[in-house]
Tab-separated table of C-alpha atoms and ligand atoms in Angstrom:
chain	number	residue	atom	x	y	z
A	296	MET	CA	161.289	11.942	120.566
A	297	SER	CA	161.448	10.102	123.877
A	298	LYS	CA	162.963	11.823	126.875
A	299	PRO	CA	166.494	10.394	126.889
A	300	SER	CA	166.984	10.737	123.150
A	301	LEU	CA	166.032	14.421	123.235
A	302	ILE	CA	168.544	15.062	126.018
A	303	GLU	CA	171.129	13.043	124.119
A	304	ALA	CA	170.511	15.076	120.992
A	305	PHE	CA	171.183	18.249	122.990
A	306	GLU	CA	174.367	16.730	124.385
A	307	ARG	CA	175.564	15.731	120.929
A	308	ALA	CA	174.927	19.265	119.719
A	309	GLY	CA	177.018	20.692	122.564
A	310	GLN	CA	173.866	22.009	124.264
A	311	GLY	CA	173.637	19.465	127.105
A	312	HIS	CA	173.898	22.269	129.725
A	313	VAL	CA	170.211	23.041	129.033
A	314	PHE	CA	169.499	20.004	131.255
A	315	SER	CA	172.036	20.885	134.005
A	316	PHE	CA	169.290	21.256	136.615
A	317	TYR	CA	166.936	18.658	135.164
A	318	ASN	CA	167.353	16.221	138.054
A	319	GLU	CA	166.429	18.918	140.579
A	320	LEU	CA	163.104	19.619	138.884
A	321	ALA	CA	159.707	18.210	139.817
A	322	PRO	CA	158.291	15.828	137.175
A	323	ASP	CA	155.912	18.382	135.651
A	324	ALA	CA	158.694	20.984	135.511
A	325	GLN	CA	160.897	18.386	133.799
A	326	GLN	CA	158.148	17.886	131.243
A	327	THR	CA	157.866	21.650	130.665
A	328	LEU	CA	161.584	21.849	129.982
A	329	LEU	CA	161.423	18.879	127.612
A	330	ASP	CA	158.489	20.459	125.756
A	331	GLU	CA	160.431	23.695	125.307
A	332	ALA	CA	163.533	21.825	124.198
A	333	ALA	CA	161.483	19.895	121.650
A	334	GLU	CA	160.534	23.197	119.965
A	335	ILE	CA	164.176	23.884	119.147
A	336	ASP	CA	165.668	22.936	115.809
A	337	LEU	CA	169.230	22.156	116.887
A	338	ALA	CA	170.557	22.096	113.333
A	339	GLU	CA	169.125	25.576	112.756
A	340	ILE	CA	170.735	26.917	115.944
A	341	ASP	CA	174.046	25.374	114.909
A	342	ARG	CA	173.827	26.973	111.473
A	343	LEU	CA	172.935	30.383	112.915
A	344	THR	CA	175.730	30.182	115.424
A	345	ARG	CA	178.221	29.403	112.680
A	346	THR	CA	176.972	32.085	110.323
A	347	LEU	CA	175.756	34.957	112.503
A	348	LEU	CA	177.954	34.591	115.579
A	349	ALA	CA	181.262	33.602	114.039
A	350	LYS	CA	184.042	36.129	114.621
A	351	ASP	CA	184.536	36.519	110.895
A	352	ALA	CA	180.780	36.675	110.152
A	353	ALA	CA	180.196	39.048	107.276
A	354	ILE	CA	178.843	42.269	108.662
A	355	GLY	CA	177.683	45.179	106.615
A	356	LEU	CA	175.686	45.047	103.490
A	357	ASP	CA	176.674	44.529	99.915
A	358	LEU	CA	175.738	47.835	98.324
A	359	ASN	CA	176.701	46.841	94.795
A	360	GLY	CA	174.110	47.849	92.254
A	361	LEU	CA	171.781	49.237	94.887
A	362	ALA	CA	169.150	51.671	93.622
A	363	PRO	CA	165.922	53.148	94.939
A	364	ALA	CA	162.906	50.919	94.250
A	365	PRO	CA	160.315	52.234	91.811
A	366	TYR	CA	156.828	52.777	93.195
A	367	GLU	CA	153.401	53.871	92.018
A	368	LEU	CA	152.836	57.536	92.814
A	369	ARG	CA	149.428	58.637	94.003
A	370	PRO	CA	147.435	60.514	91.351
A	371	GLU	CA	147.838	63.898	93.097
A	372	ASN	CA	151.616	63.419	92.925
A	373	GLY	CA	151.657	62.618	89.229
A	374	GLY	CA	150.563	58.968	89.316
A	375	ASP	CA	148.275	57.376	86.757
A	376	ALA	CA	144.730	58.259	87.919
A	377	LYS	CA	143.138	55.701	85.592
A	378	ALA	CA	145.352	52.897	86.916
A	379	TRP	CA	144.429	53.831	90.508
A	380	ALA	CA	140.734	53.867	89.630
A	381	ASP	CA	141.014	50.472	87.916
A	382	ALA	CA	142.863	49.101	90.922
A	383	LYS	CA	140.121	50.240	93.255
A	384	VAL	CA	137.459	48.511	91.170
A	385	ALA	CA	139.508	45.284	91.050
A	386	GLY	CA	140.016	45.406	94.825
A	387	GLU	CA	136.322	45.963	95.481
A	388	THR	CA	135.457	43.030	93.256
A	389	ALA	CA	137.861	40.778	95.191
A	390	LEU	CA	136.346	41.926	98.483
A	391	ARG	CA	132.825	41.193	97.275
A	392	ALA	CA	134.014	37.753	96.209
A	393	GLY	CA	135.410	37.077	99.709
A	394	ARG	CA	138.959	36.579	98.457
A	395	VAL	CA	140.601	38.833	101.064
A	396	ALA	CA	141.374	38.259	104.753
A	397	ALA	CA	142.895	40.664	107.263
A	398	PHE	CA	146.035	39.644	109.116
A	399	THR	CA	147.458	41.290	112.224
A	400	VAL	CA	150.842	40.389	113.646
A	401	ALA	CA	150.518	40.765	117.400
A	402	GLY	CA	153.196	38.497	118.765
A	403	GLY	CA	155.737	41.174	119.688
A	404	GLN	CA	156.870	41.914	123.222
A	405	GLY	CA	156.108	45.640	123.109
A	406	THR	CA	158.966	46.409	125.461
A	407	ARG	CA	159.288	50.046	124.394
A	408	LEU	CA	155.684	50.845	125.318
A	409	GLY	CA	156.137	49.159	128.684
A	410	TYR	CA	152.478	48.162	128.969
A	411	ASP	CA	151.449	45.136	130.994
A	412	GLY	CA	149.337	43.037	128.657
A	413	PRO	CA	149.063	42.219	124.959
A	414	LYS	CA	149.732	45.393	122.994
A	415	GLY	CA	146.454	44.972	121.104
A	416	THR	CA	144.550	45.546	124.342
A	417	PHE	CA	146.151	48.989	124.788
A	418	PRO	CA	143.578	51.852	124.664
A	419	VAL	CA	144.219	54.331	121.860
A	420	THR	CA	141.169	56.271	120.691
A	421	PRO	CA	140.744	59.856	121.889
A	422	ILE	CA	137.361	59.635	123.658
A	423	LYS	CA	136.128	56.074	123.952
A	424	GLN	CA	139.586	54.740	124.695
A	425	LYS	CA	138.977	51.796	122.399
A	426	SER	CA	141.766	49.278	122.308
A	427	LEU	CA	143.850	48.648	119.200
A	428	PHE	CA	142.070	45.308	118.760
A	429	GLN	CA	138.659	46.976	118.970
A	430	VAL	CA	139.609	49.538	116.326
A	431	PHE	CA	140.740	46.797	113.917
A	432	ALA	CA	137.738	44.599	114.727
A	433	GLU	CA	135.353	47.430	113.914
A	434	LYS	CA	137.194	48.229	110.693
A	435	VAL	CA	137.050	44.579	109.620
A	436	ARG	CA	133.374	44.401	110.550
A	437	ALA	CA	132.477	47.630	108.744
A	438	ALA	CA	134.384	46.629	105.602
A	439	GLY	CA	132.629	43.252	105.602
A	440	THR	CA	129.291	45.007	105.714
A	441	ARG	CA	130.306	47.440	102.985
A	442	TYR	CA	131.314	44.688	100.581
A	443	GLY	CA	128.525	42.303	101.545
A	444	LYS	CA	130.900	39.554	102.625
A	445	PRO	CA	132.144	39.055	106.182
A	446	ILE	CA	135.930	39.300	106.298
A	447	HIS	CA	138.015	36.715	108.117
A	448	TRP	CA	140.605	38.108	110.477
A	449	PHE	CA	143.764	36.207	111.406
A	450	ILE	CA	145.729	37.295	114.465
A	451	MET	CA	149.207	36.022	115.203
A	452	THR	CA	150.074	35.896	118.883
A	453	SER	CA	153.030	34.510	120.778
A	454	ASN	CA	153.145	32.121	123.735
A	455	MET	CA	153.467	35.067	126.041
A	456	ASN	CA	150.220	36.767	125.060
A	457	HIS	CA	148.102	34.105	123.346
A	458	ALA	CA	145.776	33.228	126.240
A	459	ALA	CA	145.352	36.864	127.304
A	460	THR	CA	144.569	37.880	123.722
A	461	GLU	CA	141.921	35.218	123.273
A	462	SER	CA	140.301	36.032	126.634
A	463	PHE	CA	140.170	39.705	125.688
A	464	PHE	CA	138.116	38.865	122.613
A	465	VAL	CA	135.854	36.468	124.499
A	466	GLU	CA	135.223	39.044	127.259
A	467	ASN	CA	134.353	41.652	124.653
A	468	GLY	CA	132.097	39.462	122.534
A	469	TYR	CA	134.603	39.565	119.663
A	470	PHE	CA	133.639	43.225	119.245
A	471	GLY	CA	130.609	42.257	117.228
A	472	LEU	CA	132.426	39.922	114.836
A	473	ALA	CA	131.325	36.322	114.540
A	474	LYS	CA	133.602	34.085	116.589
A	475	GLU	CA	134.099	31.897	113.508
A	476	GLN	CA	135.547	34.880	111.652
A	477	VAL	CA	138.416	35.518	114.086
A	478	HIS	CA	141.346	33.122	114.094
A	479	PHE	CA	144.218	33.185	116.556
A	480	PHE	CA	147.437	31.260	116.156
A	481	ARG	CA	150.800	31.345	117.841
A	482	GLN	CA	154.051	32.179	116.157
A	483	GLY	CA	157.180	30.116	116.640
A	484	ARG	CA	159.848	30.752	119.227
A	485	MET	CA	163.595	30.776	119.144
A	486	PRO	CA	165.991	30.287	122.043
A	487	ALA	CA	168.427	33.013	122.960
A	488	VAL	CA	172.062	31.955	122.838
A	489	THR	CA	175.202	33.271	124.509
A	490	LEU	CA	177.741	35.078	122.372
A	491	GLU	CA	179.413	31.644	122.078
A	492	GLY	CA	176.235	30.034	120.748
A	493	LYS	CA	175.135	28.193	123.894
A	494	ILE	CA	171.360	28.031	124.378
A	495	MET	CA	170.457	30.104	127.435
A	496	LEU	CA	168.281	29.109	130.362
A	497	GLU	CA	165.933	31.723	131.774
A	498	THR	CA	165.500	29.772	135.007
A	499	LYS	CA	166.705	26.327	136.041
A	500	GLY	CA	163.702	24.773	134.355
A	501	THR	CA	162.948	27.097	131.438
A	502	ILE	CA	164.798	28.088	128.300
A	503	ALA	CA	165.126	31.767	127.348
A	504	MET	CA	162.699	31.585	124.423
A	505	SER	CA	161.300	34.554	122.527
A	506	PRO	CA	159.080	35.074	119.465
A	507	ASP	CA	160.849	34.482	116.160
A	508	GLY	CA	160.035	37.903	114.656
A	509	HIS	CA	157.174	39.067	112.436
A	510	GLY	CA	158.799	37.123	109.604
A	511	GLY	CA	157.916	34.018	111.609
A	512	SER	CA	154.360	34.694	110.496
A	513	LEU	CA	154.929	32.958	107.171
A	514	ARG	CA	155.776	29.588	108.640
A	515	ALA	CA	153.292	30.025	111.487
A	516	LEU	CA	150.497	30.648	108.977
A	517	ASP	CA	151.389	27.359	107.359
A	518	ARG	CA	152.038	25.271	110.491
A	519	SER	CA	148.939	26.487	112.310
A	520	GLY	CA	146.587	25.389	109.538
A	521	ALA	CA	145.578	29.012	108.829
A	522	LEU	CA	146.519	28.643	105.158
A	523	ASP	CA	144.411	25.495	104.854
A	524	LEU	CA	141.461	27.314	106.342
A	525	MET	CA	141.932	30.165	103.868
A	526	GLU	CA	142.032	27.735	100.995
A	527	LYS	CA	138.790	26.175	102.171
A	528	GLU	CA	137.179	29.605	102.434
A	529	GLY	CA	138.343	30.715	98.991
A	530	ILE	CA	140.730	33.328	100.421
A	531	ASP	CA	143.900	33.891	98.397
A	532	ILE	CA	144.876	37.432	99.439
A	533	LEU	CA	146.118	38.351	102.900
A	534	SER	CA	146.243	41.964	104.025
A	535	TYR	CA	149.080	42.232	106.565
A	536	PHE	CA	149.410	44.973	109.184
A	537	GLN	CA	150.932	45.482	112.629
A	538	VAL	CA	149.053	45.591	115.885
A	539	ASP	CA	150.472	48.972	116.877
A	540	ASN	CA	149.046	51.098	114.047
A	541	PRO	CA	145.365	52.018	114.443
A	542	LEU	CA	145.394	54.357	111.445
A	543	VAL	CA	146.070	51.566	108.984
A	544	ARG	CA	143.555	50.918	106.236
A	545	GLY	CA	143.714	47.193	106.731
A	546	ILE	CA	141.154	46.709	103.993
A	547	ASP	CA	142.141	49.058	101.179
A	548	PRO	CA	140.523	48.231	97.822
A	549	ALA	CA	143.012	50.201	95.711
A	550	PHE	CA	145.972	48.447	97.345
A	551	ILE	CA	144.333	45.052	96.882
A	552	GLY	CA	143.587	45.935	93.263
A	553	TRP	CA	147.179	46.962	92.452
A	554	HIS	CA	148.267	43.628	93.881
A	555	ILE	CA	145.794	41.696	91.734
A	556	LEU	CA	146.182	43.603	88.470
A	557	ARG	CA	149.969	43.355	88.597
A	558	GLY	CA	149.916	39.638	89.347
A	559	SER	CA	151.994	40.455	92.408
A	560	GLU	CA	152.827	37.887	95.065
A	561	MET	CA	153.737	40.474	97.673
A	562	SER	CA	152.858	44.148	97.616
A	563	SER	CA	153.808	46.969	99.946
A	564	LYS	CA	152.860	50.517	100.811
A	565	MET	CA	155.452	53.261	101.072
A	566	VAL	CA	155.427	56.785	102.423
A	567	ALA	CA	157.896	59.498	101.592
A	568	LYS	CA	160.369	59.653	104.465
A	569	ALA	CA	159.668	62.629	106.733
A	570	TYR	CA	163.406	63.401	106.918
A	571	ALA	CA	166.595	61.760	105.686
A	572	GLY	CA	167.387	59.823	108.859
A	573	GLU	CA	163.861	58.633	109.627
A	574	LYS	CA	164.012	55.224	111.297
A	575	VAL	CA	162.139	53.221	108.679
A	576	GLY	CA	163.122	50.527	106.232
A	577	HIS	CA	164.102	51.755	102.755
A	578	PHE	CA	162.605	50.193	99.617
A	579	CYS	CA	165.481	49.475	97.224
A	580	THR	CA	166.289	47.264	94.269
A	581	GLN	CA	169.362	45.161	93.733
A	582	ASN	CA	170.056	42.577	91.038
A	583	GLY	CA	166.546	43.021	89.710
A	584	GLN	CA	164.944	42.258	93.066
A	585	SER	CA	163.028	44.469	95.469
A	586	ILE	CA	164.449	44.593	98.975
A	587	VAL	CA	163.893	46.528	102.172
A	588	ILE	CA	166.987	47.777	103.945
A	589	GLU	CA	166.665	48.789	107.579
A	590	TYR	CA	167.765	52.329	108.440
A	591	SER	CA	170.370	50.825	110.735
A	592	ASP	CA	171.958	48.963	107.798
A	593	LEU	CA	171.854	51.687	105.135
A	594	PRO	CA	174.874	54.026	105.262
A	595	LYS	CA	174.052	57.603	106.216
A	596	SER	CA	175.356	58.870	102.873
A	597	TYR	CA	172.687	56.822	101.109
A	598	GLN	CA	169.956	57.888	103.504
A	599	GLU	CA	170.816	61.516	102.859
A	600	GLU	CA	171.558	61.330	99.133
A	601	VAL	CA	169.657	63.917	97.093
A	602	ASP	CA	168.536	63.550	93.489
A	603	PRO	CA	170.196	66.543	91.740
A	604	ALA	CA	167.375	66.779	89.187
A	605	THR	CA	164.561	67.104	91.713
A	606	GLY	CA	166.291	68.106	94.945
A	607	ALA	CA	164.374	65.317	96.697
A	608	LEU	CA	165.878	62.499	98.729
A	609	ARG	CA	166.891	59.661	96.426
A	610	TYR	CA	166.113	56.859	98.865
A	611	ILE	CA	162.806	58.380	99.837
A	612	ALA	CA	160.518	55.334	99.949
A	613	GLY	CA	159.994	54.353	103.577
A	614	SER	CA	158.384	51.068	104.564
A	615	ILE	CA	155.488	51.257	107.027
A	616	ALA	CA	155.029	47.501	107.426
A	617	ILE	CA	151.832	47.222	105.403
A	618	HIS	CA	151.816	44.403	102.883
A	619	ILE	CA	149.578	42.168	100.851
A	620	LEU	CA	150.627	38.564	100.449
A	621	ASP	CA	149.382	35.829	98.208
A	622	THR	CA	148.500	32.717	100.142
A	623	LYS	CA	150.315	30.466	97.631
A	624	PHE	CA	153.418	32.599	98.001
A	625	ILE	CA	153.246	32.265	101.785
A	626	ARG	CA	153.020	28.478	101.441
A	627	ARG	CA	156.009	28.456	99.086
A	628	MET	CA	158.055	30.594	101.456
A	629	ALA	CA	157.072	28.463	104.444
A	630	ARG	CA	157.895	25.141	102.796
A	631	GLY	CA	160.385	25.839	100.034
A	632	ASP	CA	164.118	26.366	100.024
A	633	ASN	CA	163.865	30.124	100.278
A	634	SER	CA	163.187	30.429	103.979
A	635	LEU	CA	163.700	33.878	105.462
A	636	ALA	CA	167.083	34.706	106.876
A	637	PHE	CA	167.426	35.273	110.606
A	638	HIS	CA	168.792	38.540	111.934
A	639	ARG	CA	170.801	38.754	115.094
A	640	ALA	CA	169.937	41.152	117.925
A	641	ASP	CA	172.213	41.442	120.935
A	642	LYS	CA	170.111	41.819	124.098
A	643	LYS	CA	170.210	41.781	127.880
A	644	ILE	CA	168.772	38.380	128.670
A	645	PRO	CA	167.851	37.414	132.236
A	646	THR	CA	169.411	34.029	132.890
A	647	VAL	CA	170.955	31.785	135.556
A	648	ASP	CA	174.605	31.204	136.409
A	649	ALA	CA	176.308	27.806	136.660
A	650	SER	CA	174.861	27.322	140.158
A	651	GLY	CA	171.377	28.241	139.044
A	652	ASN	CA	171.293	31.713	140.639
A	653	ALA	CA	169.317	34.379	138.768
A	654	VAL	CA	171.430	36.846	136.752
A	655	LYS	CA	170.085	40.220	135.630
A	656	PRO	CA	172.636	41.438	133.074
A	657	GLU	CA	173.699	45.076	132.863
A	658	LYS	CA	174.784	44.803	129.261
A	659	ALA	CA	173.994	42.535	126.319
A	660	ASN	CA	174.894	38.988	127.312
A	661	GLY	CA	173.179	37.062	124.562
A	662	VAL	CA	171.685	37.023	121.113
A	663	LYS	CA	168.104	36.683	119.911
A	664	PHE	CA	167.261	35.545	116.398
A	665	GLU	CA	164.382	37.121	114.476
A	666	MET	CA	162.974	36.962	110.958
A	667	PHE	CA	161.533	40.032	109.234
A	668	VAL	CA	158.524	39.713	106.961
A	669	PHE	CA	159.874	42.224	104.427
A	670	ASP	CA	162.732	39.821	103.691
A	671	ALA	CA	160.187	37.836	101.656
A	672	LEU	CA	159.991	40.647	99.094
A	673	PRO	CA	162.962	39.575	96.912
A	674	PHE	CA	161.387	36.134	96.492
A	675	ALA	CA	158.038	37.477	95.288
A	676	LYS	CA	157.070	37.603	91.634
A	677	ASN	CA	156.016	41.012	90.282
A	678	PRO	CA	156.156	42.852	93.611
A	679	VAL	CA	154.435	46.210	93.524
A	680	ILE	CA	155.001	49.148	95.854
A	681	ILE	CA	152.377	51.871	96.040
A	682	GLU	CA	152.514	55.287	97.601
A	683	THR	CA	150.191	56.142	100.449
A	684	ARG	CA	149.682	59.257	102.522
A	685	ARG	CA	151.104	58.850	105.972
A	686	GLU	CA	148.051	60.489	107.503
A	687	ASP	CA	145.811	57.823	105.939
A	688	ASP	CA	147.765	54.796	107.031
A	689	PHE	CA	150.472	55.230	109.612
A	690	SER	CA	150.739	56.430	113.174
A	691	PRO	CA	152.098	53.623	115.318
A	692	VAL	CA	152.190	53.417	119.108
A	693	LYS	CA	155.728	52.275	119.835
A	694	ASN	CA	156.946	54.336	122.797
A	695	ALA	CA	155.376	55.433	126.082
A	696	GLU	CA	156.279	59.055	125.346
A	697	GLY	CA	157.602	61.290	122.587
A	698	LEU	CA	157.729	60.064	119.013
A	699	ASP	CA	155.198	57.355	118.010
A	700	SER	CA	153.505	57.423	121.396
A	701	PRO	CA	149.860	57.227	122.538
A	702	LYS	CA	149.758	61.056	122.418
A	703	THR	CA	151.028	61.429	118.841
A	704	CYS	CA	148.744	58.617	117.719
A	705	ALA	CA	145.635	60.139	119.361
A	706	ASP	CA	146.480	63.497	117.747
A	707	ASP	CA	146.845	61.839	114.348
A	708	GLN	CA	143.438	60.194	114.782
A	709	LEU	CA	141.947	63.621	115.590
A	710	ARG	CA	143.571	65.066	112.479
A	711	GLN	CA	142.155	62.250	110.390
A	712	PHE	CA	138.611	62.756	111.719
A	713	THR	CA	138.971	66.503	111.095
A	714	ARG	CA	140.134	65.966	107.506
A	715	TRP	CA	137.224	63.653	106.764
A	716	LEU	CA	134.751	66.131	108.251
A	717	LYS	CA	136.197	69.083	106.367
A	718	ALA	CA	136.288	67.151	103.096
A	719	ASN	CA	132.548	66.672	103.478
A	720	GLY	CA	131.764	70.311	104.112
A	721	ALA	CA	131.739	70.435	107.921
A	722	THR	CA	133.272	73.374	109.709
A	723	VAL	CA	135.880	72.370	112.245
A	724	SER	CA	138.074	74.779	114.120
A	725	ALA	CA	141.528	73.280	113.969
A	726	ASP	CA	145.128	74.416	113.653
A	727	GLU	CA	147.091	74.337	110.383
A	728	THR	CA	147.883	70.637	110.919
A	729	ASN	CA	144.141	69.889	111.251
A	730	LEU	CA	144.418	69.260	114.989
A	731	PRO	CA	141.268	70.495	116.762
A	732	PRO	CA	141.593	71.994	120.259
A	733	PHE	CA	139.179	69.361	121.643
A	734	ALA	CA	138.600	65.627	121.330
A	735	ILE	CA	136.181	64.129	118.825
A	736	GLU	CA	135.926	60.547	117.642
A	737	VAL	CA	134.581	58.671	114.654
A	738	SER	CA	133.753	55.010	115.160
A	739	PRO	CA	135.044	52.760	112.370
A	740	LEU	CA	131.467	51.466	112.305
A	741	PHE	CA	130.446	54.952	111.086
A	742	GLY	CA	133.349	55.447	108.702
A	743	TYR	CA	136.716	53.695	108.524
A	744	ASP	CA	138.189	55.445	105.496
A	745	GLU	CA	137.486	58.477	103.294
A	746	ASP	CA	134.831	56.720	101.188
A	747	SER	CA	132.906	55.001	103.945
A	748	PHE	CA	132.957	58.188	106.010
A	749	ALA	CA	131.661	60.284	103.104
A	750	ASP	CA	128.810	57.834	102.481
A	751	ALA	CA	127.794	57.747	106.141
A	752	TRP	CA	128.029	61.531	106.471
A	753	LYS	CA	125.800	62.043	103.439
A	754	LYS	CA	123.167	59.794	104.982
A	755	LEU	CA	123.015	61.753	108.248
A	756	PRO	CA	119.650	63.562	108.233
A	757	ALA	CA	120.968	66.368	110.485
A	758	LYS	CA	124.649	67.188	110.593
A	759	PRO	CA	125.947	67.538	114.163
A	760	ALA	CA	127.908	70.553	115.382
A	761	ILE	CA	131.570	69.666	115.573
A	762	SER	CA	132.395	70.376	119.187
A	763	VAL	CA	134.019	68.851	122.201
A	764	GLY	CA	133.093	65.217	122.827
A	765	LEU	CA	131.400	64.583	119.453
A	766	TYR	CA	131.251	60.815	118.819
A	767	LEU	CA	129.978	59.562	115.484
A	768	GLU	CA	128.879	55.951	115.411
B	1346	UTP	P1	158.142	45.788	116.756
B	1346	UTP	O1	159.342	45.683	115.907
B	1346	UTP	O2	157.641	47.158	117.040
B	1346	UTP	O3	158.423	44.998	118.101
B	1346	UTP	O4	157.002	44.909	116.108
B	1346	UTP	P2	157.563	44.837	119.417
B	1346	UTP	O5	158.022	43.555	120.024
B	1346	UTP	O6	156.087	44.964	119.186
B	1346	UTP	O7	157.964	46.065	120.315
B	1346	UTP	P3	159.353	46.393	121.044
B	1346	UTP	O8	160.385	46.511	119.964
B	1346	UTP	O9	159.618	45.272	122.012
B	1346	UTP	O10	159.069	47.694	121.735
B	1346	UTP	C1	156.326	45.320	114.977
B	1346	UTP	C2	155.112	44.441	114.803
B	1346	UTP	O11	155.493	43.096	114.623
B	1346	UTP	C3	154.884	42.268	115.594
B	1346	UTP	C4	154.533	43.183	116.738
B	1346	UTP	O12	153.484	42.636	117.531
B	1346	UTP	C5	154.135	44.442	115.999
B	1346	UTP	O13	152.812	44.320	115.494
B	1346	UTP	N1	155.823	41.204	115.975
B	1346	UTP	C6	157.109	41.514	116.278
B	1346	UTP	C7	155.371	39.914	116.022
B	1346	UTP	O14	154.187	39.628	115.748
B	1346	UTP	N2	156.262	38.953	116.401
B	1346	UTP	C8	157.535	39.201	116.706
B	1346	UTP	O15	158.278	38.261	117.028
B	1346	UTP	C9	157.986	40.521	116.641
């Protein structure tokens, strides 16, 4: 679109104020503003304003016919051991055939952690202080070696952290992965709007744009050409995980196998909620579809409801943001009629006033729109949810301190290393939660899950004493 027609389109849509300071800007700053404006789908903003911001917008959730979603229990909890074993074999076969790629969503702003830099560059391991990206890179590399087929790794960034993320990999030699195996692409952005639906400026020459949520990954995978590349490489299964969770088994053969054997288009892992009000999404069913309901949307009475027969929480299945997606399903979601819904989040958005002076709001002054990847679940054929143990898959770094912080995550890594060592006959002095009183570390290149660790441990000619500073690589 040429310059005047883009500005005209904004004026027609009642968004002409975006160009209020246009004439004051230097030519390159004018171009920057035009480029940002061109990213915006005005019809989409209009629709969202009418649906999500309208005074009479439906709030609250329709709870009609809601029930807990069924899931596959682990064998030790009564699940079908044969089915789990079959799944593992099917997953291993797919990995050997090169059908699986890893996918990390790393486009978030990480505001709660308050760390200056892409979250993936944050150091997390107890001794070597490896970054989140290094941990995943080594897991991907080790799994590729194990299955005799290098695994492609797709990383979604956002405008804010794309260049810094790429440089981090270049500076670190891609952590031993081949450059051709690691693929970065940016997610889309959405403008923030005022409570009246007016697109907000961040400065006189820039729009208040932010990433469009992890659900934006579906269309970004399509738009960026990542799906085409997968097709060319014979990849049809994408293993999705978040950048903040170093414990995740990003390449889990049993999970992949459940997905394949069930003919599922989107599969998910659940953990039993630690307590009724745990802040996780809840796996539910409604009208024959699987859905995830955020803790903030599910009434407390549901969160706390107990099954009289078992005494356990009824809505016990918590989502830990680990999924497997079929590439054809992603394409359908990205291009078809069933695009993901946007959610509204009211935020404090730095902006400018009518004279162009900077405004730092004290309370929410605008709305951001985000898509959530789990909203794809109801559109998937044969979705399957499997149980996992929290200690095998989930310990995210969300906050600087307290719950889900670098400290809790490092402790959970220590517990995991201790469990693996003990399971293989080593003596480790640790408390009843398996936390040793000193730091040890296992490189993913030595062992990245129970099986790979056990194999590597068996091969060690002399078993080391488990004491302070032990590093297995
Ligand atoms: P979070 O919901 O924890 O958000 O993202 P965040 O932006 O990282 O952190 P806060 O809320 O500002 O503290 C969960 C996962 O989804 C990714 C994040 O990078 C993280 O891996 N994500 C989130 C995206 O890739 N894009 C987004 O737009 C939002």
